[in-house]
mmCIF file of C-alpha atoms in Angstrom:
data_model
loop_
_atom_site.group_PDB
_atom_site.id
_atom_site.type_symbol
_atom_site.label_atom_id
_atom_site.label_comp_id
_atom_site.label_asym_id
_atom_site.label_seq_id
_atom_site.Cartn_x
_atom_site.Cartn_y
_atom_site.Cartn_z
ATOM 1 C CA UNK A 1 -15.550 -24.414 30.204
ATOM 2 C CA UNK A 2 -12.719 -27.290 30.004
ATOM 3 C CA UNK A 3 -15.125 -29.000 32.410
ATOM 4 C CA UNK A 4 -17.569 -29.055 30.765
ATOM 5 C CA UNK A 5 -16.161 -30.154 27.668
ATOM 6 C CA UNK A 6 -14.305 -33.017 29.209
ATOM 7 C CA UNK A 7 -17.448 -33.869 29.914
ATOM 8 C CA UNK A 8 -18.974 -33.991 26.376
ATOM 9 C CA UNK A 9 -15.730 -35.529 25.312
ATOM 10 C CA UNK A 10 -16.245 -38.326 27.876
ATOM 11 C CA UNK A 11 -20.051 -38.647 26.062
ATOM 12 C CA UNK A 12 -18.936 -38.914 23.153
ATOM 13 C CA UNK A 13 -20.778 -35.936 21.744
ATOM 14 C CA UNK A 14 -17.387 -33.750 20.996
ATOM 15 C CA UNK A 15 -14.177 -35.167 19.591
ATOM 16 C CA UNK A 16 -11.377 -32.536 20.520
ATOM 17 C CA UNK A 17 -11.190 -29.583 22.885
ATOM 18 C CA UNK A 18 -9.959 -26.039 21.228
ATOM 19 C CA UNK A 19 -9.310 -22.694 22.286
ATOM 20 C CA UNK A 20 -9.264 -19.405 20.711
ATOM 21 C CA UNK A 21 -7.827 -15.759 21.503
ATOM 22 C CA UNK A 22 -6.318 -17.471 24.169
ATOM 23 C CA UNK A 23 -2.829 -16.515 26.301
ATOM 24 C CA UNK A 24 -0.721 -18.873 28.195
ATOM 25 C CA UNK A 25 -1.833 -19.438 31.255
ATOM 26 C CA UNK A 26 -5.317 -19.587 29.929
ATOM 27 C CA UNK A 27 -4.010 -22.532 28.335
ATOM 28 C CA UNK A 28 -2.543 -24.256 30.609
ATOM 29 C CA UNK A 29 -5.135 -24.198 32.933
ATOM 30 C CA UNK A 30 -7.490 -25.575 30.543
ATOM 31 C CA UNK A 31 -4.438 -28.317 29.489
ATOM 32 C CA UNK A 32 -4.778 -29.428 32.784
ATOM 33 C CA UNK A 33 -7.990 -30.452 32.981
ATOM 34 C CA UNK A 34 -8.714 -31.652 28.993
ATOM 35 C CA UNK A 35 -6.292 -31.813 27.052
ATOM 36 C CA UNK A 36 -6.510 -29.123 24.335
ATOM 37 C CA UNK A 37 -6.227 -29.913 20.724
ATOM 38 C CA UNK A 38 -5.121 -26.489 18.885
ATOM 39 C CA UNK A 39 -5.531 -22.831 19.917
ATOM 40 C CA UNK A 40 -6.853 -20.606 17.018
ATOM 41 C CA UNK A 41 -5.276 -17.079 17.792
ATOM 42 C CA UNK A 42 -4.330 -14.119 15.171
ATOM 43 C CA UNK A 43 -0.794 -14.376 13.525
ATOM 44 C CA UNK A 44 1.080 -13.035 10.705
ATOM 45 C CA UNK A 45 3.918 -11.511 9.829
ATOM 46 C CA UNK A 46 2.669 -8.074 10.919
ATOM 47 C CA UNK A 47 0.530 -9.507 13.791
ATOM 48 C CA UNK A 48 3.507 -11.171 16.651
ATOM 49 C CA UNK A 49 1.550 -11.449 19.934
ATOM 50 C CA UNK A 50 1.702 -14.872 20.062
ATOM 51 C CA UNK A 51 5.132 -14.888 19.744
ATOM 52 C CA UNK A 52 5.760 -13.528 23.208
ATOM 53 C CA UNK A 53 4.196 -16.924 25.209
ATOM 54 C CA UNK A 54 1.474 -18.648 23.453
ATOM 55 C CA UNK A 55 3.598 -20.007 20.545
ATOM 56 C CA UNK A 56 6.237 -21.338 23.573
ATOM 57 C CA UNK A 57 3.621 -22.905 25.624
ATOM 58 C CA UNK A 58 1.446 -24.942 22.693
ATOM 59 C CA UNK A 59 5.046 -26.440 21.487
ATOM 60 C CA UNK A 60 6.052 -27.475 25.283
ATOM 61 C CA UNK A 61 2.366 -29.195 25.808
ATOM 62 C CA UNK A 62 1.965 -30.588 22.045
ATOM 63 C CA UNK A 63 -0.509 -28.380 20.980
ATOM 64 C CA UNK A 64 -1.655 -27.499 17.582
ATOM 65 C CA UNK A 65 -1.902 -23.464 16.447
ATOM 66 C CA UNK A 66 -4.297 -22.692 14.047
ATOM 67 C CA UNK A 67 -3.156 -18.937 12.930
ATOM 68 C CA UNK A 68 -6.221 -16.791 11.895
ATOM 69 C CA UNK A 69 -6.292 -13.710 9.815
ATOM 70 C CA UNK A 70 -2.463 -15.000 8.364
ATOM 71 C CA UNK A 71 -3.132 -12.107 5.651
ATOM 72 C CA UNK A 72 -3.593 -9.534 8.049
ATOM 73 C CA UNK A 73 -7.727 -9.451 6.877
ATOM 74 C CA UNK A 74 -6.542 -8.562 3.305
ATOM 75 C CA UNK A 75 -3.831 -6.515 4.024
ATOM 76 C CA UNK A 76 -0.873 -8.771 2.986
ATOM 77 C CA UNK A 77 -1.934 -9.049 -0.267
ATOM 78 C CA UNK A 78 -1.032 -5.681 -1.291
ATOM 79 C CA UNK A 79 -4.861 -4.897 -2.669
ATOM 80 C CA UNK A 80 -5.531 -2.513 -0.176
ATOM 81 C CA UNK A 81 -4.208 1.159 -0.405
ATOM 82 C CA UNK A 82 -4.937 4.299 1.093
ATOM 83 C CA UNK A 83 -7.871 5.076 -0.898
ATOM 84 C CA UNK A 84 -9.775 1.658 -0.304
ATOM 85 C CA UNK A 85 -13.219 2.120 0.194
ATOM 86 C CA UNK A 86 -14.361 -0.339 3.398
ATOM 87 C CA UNK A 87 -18.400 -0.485 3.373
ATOM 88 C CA UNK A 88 -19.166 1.305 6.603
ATOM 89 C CA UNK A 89 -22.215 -1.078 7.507
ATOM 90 C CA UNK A 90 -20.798 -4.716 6.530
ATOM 91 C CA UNK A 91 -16.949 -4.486 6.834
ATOM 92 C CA UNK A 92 -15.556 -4.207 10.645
ATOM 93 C CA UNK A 93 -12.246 -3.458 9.361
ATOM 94 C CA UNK A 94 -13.545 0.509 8.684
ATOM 95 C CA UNK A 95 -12.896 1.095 12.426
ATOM 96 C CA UNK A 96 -9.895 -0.829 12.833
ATOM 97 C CA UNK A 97 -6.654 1.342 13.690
ATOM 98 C CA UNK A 98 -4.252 -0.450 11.130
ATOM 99 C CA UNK A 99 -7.097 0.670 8.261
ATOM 100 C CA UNK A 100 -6.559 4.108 8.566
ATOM 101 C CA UNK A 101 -5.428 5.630 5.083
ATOM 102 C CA UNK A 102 -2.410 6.895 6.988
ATOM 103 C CA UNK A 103 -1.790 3.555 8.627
ATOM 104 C CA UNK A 104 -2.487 1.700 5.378
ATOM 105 C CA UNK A 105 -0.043 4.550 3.425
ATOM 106 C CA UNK A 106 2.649 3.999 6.725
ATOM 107 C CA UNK A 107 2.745 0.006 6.486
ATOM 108 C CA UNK A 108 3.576 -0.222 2.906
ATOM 109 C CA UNK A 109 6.487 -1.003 4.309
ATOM 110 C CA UNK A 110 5.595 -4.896 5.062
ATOM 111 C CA UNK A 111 3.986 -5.346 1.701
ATOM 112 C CA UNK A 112 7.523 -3.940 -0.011
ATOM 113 C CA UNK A 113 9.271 -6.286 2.101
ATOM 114 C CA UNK A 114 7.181 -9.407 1.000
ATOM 115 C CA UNK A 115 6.936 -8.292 -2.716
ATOM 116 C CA UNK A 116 10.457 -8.175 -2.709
ATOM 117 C CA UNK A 117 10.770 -11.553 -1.892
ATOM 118 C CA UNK A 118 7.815 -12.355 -3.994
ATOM 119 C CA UNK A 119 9.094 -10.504 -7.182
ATOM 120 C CA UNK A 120 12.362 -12.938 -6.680
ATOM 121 C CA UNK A 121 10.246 -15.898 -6.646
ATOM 122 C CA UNK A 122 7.688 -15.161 -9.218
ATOM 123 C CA UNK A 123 4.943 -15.526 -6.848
ATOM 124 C CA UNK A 124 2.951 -12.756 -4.848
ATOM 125 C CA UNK A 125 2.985 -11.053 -1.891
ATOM 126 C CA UNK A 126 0.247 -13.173 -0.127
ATOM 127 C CA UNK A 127 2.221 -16.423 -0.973
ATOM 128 C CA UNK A 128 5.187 -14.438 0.544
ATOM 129 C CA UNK A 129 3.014 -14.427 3.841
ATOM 130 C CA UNK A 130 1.181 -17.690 4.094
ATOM 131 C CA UNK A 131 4.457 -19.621 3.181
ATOM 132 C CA UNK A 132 6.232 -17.771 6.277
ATOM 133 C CA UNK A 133 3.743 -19.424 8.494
ATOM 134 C CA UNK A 134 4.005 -22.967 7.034
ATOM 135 C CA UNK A 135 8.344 -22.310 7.489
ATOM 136 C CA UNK A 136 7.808 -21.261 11.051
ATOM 137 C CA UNK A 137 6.941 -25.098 12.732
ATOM 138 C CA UNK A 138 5.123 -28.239 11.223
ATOM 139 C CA UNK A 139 2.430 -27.346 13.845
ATOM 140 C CA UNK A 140 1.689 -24.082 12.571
ATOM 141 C CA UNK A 141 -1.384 -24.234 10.205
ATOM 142 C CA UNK A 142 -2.546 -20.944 8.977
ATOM 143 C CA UNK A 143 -6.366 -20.331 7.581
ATOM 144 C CA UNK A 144 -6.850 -18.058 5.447
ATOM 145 C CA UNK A 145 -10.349 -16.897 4.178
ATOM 146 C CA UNK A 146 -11.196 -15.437 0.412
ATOM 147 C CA UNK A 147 -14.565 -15.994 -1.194
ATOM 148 C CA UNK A 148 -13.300 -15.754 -4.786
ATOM 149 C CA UNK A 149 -11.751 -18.976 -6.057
ATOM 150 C CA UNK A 150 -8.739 -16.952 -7.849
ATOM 151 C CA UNK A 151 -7.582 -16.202 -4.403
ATOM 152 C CA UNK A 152 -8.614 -19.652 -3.428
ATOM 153 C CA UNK A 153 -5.693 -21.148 -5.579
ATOM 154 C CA UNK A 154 -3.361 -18.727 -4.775
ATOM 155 C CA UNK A 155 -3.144 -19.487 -1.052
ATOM 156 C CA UNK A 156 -3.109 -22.806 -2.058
ATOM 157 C CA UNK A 157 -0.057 -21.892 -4.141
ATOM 158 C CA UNK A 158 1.624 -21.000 -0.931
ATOM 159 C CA UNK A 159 2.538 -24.600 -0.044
ATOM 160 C CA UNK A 160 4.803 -24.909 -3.016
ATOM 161 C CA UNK A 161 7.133 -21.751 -1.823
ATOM 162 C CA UNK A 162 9.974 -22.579 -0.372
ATOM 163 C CA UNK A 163 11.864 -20.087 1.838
ATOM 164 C CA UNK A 164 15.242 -20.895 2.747
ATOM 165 C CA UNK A 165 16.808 -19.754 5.733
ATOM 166 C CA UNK A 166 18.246 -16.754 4.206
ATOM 167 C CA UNK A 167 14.786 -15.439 2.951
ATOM 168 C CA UNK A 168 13.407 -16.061 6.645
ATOM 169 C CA UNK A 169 16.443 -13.829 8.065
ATOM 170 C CA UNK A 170 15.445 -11.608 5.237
ATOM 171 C CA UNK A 171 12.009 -11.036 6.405
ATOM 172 C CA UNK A 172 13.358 -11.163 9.815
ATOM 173 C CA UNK A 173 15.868 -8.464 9.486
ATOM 174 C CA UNK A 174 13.586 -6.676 7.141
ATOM 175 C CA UNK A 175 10.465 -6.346 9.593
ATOM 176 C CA UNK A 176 12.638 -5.500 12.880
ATOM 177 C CA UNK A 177 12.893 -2.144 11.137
ATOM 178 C CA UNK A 178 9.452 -1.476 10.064
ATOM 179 C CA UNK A 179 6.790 -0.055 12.828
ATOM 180 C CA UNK A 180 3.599 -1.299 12.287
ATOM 181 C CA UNK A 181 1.255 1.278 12.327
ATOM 182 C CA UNK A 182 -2.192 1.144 14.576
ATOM 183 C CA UNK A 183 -3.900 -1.415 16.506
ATOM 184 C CA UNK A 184 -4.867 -5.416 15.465
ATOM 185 C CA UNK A 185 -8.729 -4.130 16.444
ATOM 186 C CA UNK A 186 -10.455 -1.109 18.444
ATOM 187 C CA UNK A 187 -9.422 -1.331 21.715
ATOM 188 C CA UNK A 188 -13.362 -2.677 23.654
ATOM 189 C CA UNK A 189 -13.117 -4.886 21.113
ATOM 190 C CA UNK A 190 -9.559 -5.929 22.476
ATOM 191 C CA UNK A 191 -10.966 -5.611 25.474
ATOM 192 C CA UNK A 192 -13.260 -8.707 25.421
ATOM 193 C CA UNK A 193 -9.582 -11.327 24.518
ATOM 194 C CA UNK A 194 -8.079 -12.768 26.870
ATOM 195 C CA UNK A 195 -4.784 -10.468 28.059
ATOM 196 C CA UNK A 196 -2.236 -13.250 27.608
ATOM 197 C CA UNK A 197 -3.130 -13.363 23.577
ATOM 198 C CA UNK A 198 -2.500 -9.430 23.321
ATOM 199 C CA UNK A 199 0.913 -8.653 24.560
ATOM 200 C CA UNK A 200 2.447 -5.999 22.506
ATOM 201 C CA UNK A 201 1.064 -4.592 18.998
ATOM 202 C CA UNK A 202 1.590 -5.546 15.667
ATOM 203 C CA UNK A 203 5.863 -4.928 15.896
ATOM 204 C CA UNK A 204 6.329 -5.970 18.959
ATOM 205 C CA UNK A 205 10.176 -5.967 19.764
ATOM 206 C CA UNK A 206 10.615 -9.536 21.966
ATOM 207 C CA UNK A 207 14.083 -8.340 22.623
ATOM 208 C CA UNK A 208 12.605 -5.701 24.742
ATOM 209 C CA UNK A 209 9.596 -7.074 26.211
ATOM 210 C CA UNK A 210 10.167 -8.234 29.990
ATOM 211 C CA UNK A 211 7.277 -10.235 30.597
ATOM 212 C CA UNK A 212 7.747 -13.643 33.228
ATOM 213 C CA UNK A 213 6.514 -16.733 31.569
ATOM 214 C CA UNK A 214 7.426 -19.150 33.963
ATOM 215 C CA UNK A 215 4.851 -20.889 36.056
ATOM 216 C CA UNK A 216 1.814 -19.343 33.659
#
């Protein structure tokens, strides 16, 4: 694929080369032949995969990371409880793991955390999240999606939060207690990302993962 869009590249029919759901050594093998522009992989504050190699490897090469799903798919914003009705035709997230009513009931945890800090700053829970991605590195760009303009302007909102250091450790501290409950997605849909952009689950403990990164 990196071939071929070198080549388009090179015709001037595509401007930048991007990657998605992909791990490490996916991207450095396609680094290697064009460089790549951003990789677009899940990330929040409940969802840390990237954290294990794919956050390392786009700040060594100068690569852009465009987090998707920064809200968790609505989770994050607190709107979702156990009783939340997911239409069972149009809404994927009905046969997720972490939208169980008994996951949803278990990870209240991570919306307490945010509101918290939320409550303190007279903003909400969302903001909470979205802001924690902007903190993380200038060259972390998160995109959330809403299709009502109220929740429009308050992710937009999220650029005027500031979190100090002390409300990062916060969170930090905070979330290294919590288990996240159930899956990201089913696992054949999991199945079809690339390994290296899956490592771990939701609360994965990086202490305790032993996984080589060198020469990826």
């Amino acid at each position: 694929m990196a071939v071929a869009v070198k080549d388009l590249i090179q015709e001037g029919k595509v401007k930048h080369f991007g990657l998605s759901e992909a791990g490490g050594a996916t991207i450095r093998r396609a680094h290697a032949i064009q460089p790549v522009t951003a990789v677009q992989n899940e990330y929040s504050i409940w969802t840390r995969d990237t954290e294990v190699e794919v956050l390392q490897v786009c700040e060594k090469l100068g690569i852009g990371f465009v987090a998707w799903s920064p809200l968790g798919m609505g989770y994050l914003t607190g709107g979702i409880g156990p009783s939340f009705s997911f239409d069972p035709i149009s809404d994927l997230r009905v046969g997720f793991p972490c939208f169980t009513p008994e996951a949803i009931r278990t990870n209240r945890l991570v919306i307490d955390l945010l509101k918290q800090i939320a409550d303190r700053k007279g903003v909400v829970p969302s903001q909470i999240a979205l802001a924690w991605l902007l903190t993380q590195k200038p060259w972390i760009v998160p995109i959330p999606g809403t299709t009502k303009l109220m929740h429009l302007k308050e992710n937009l909102g999220a650029i005027d939060v500031d979190l100090t250091n002390d409300d990062m450790r916060e969170i930090k501290d905070g979330f290294s207690k919590i288990h996240v409950q159930g899956a990201r997605a089913p696992e054949d849909l999991l199945a079809t990302i690339d390994i290296g952009s899956k490592l771990g689950t939701h609360s994965i403990d990086l202490q305790k993962c032993n996984i080589e990164l060198v020469n990826l």
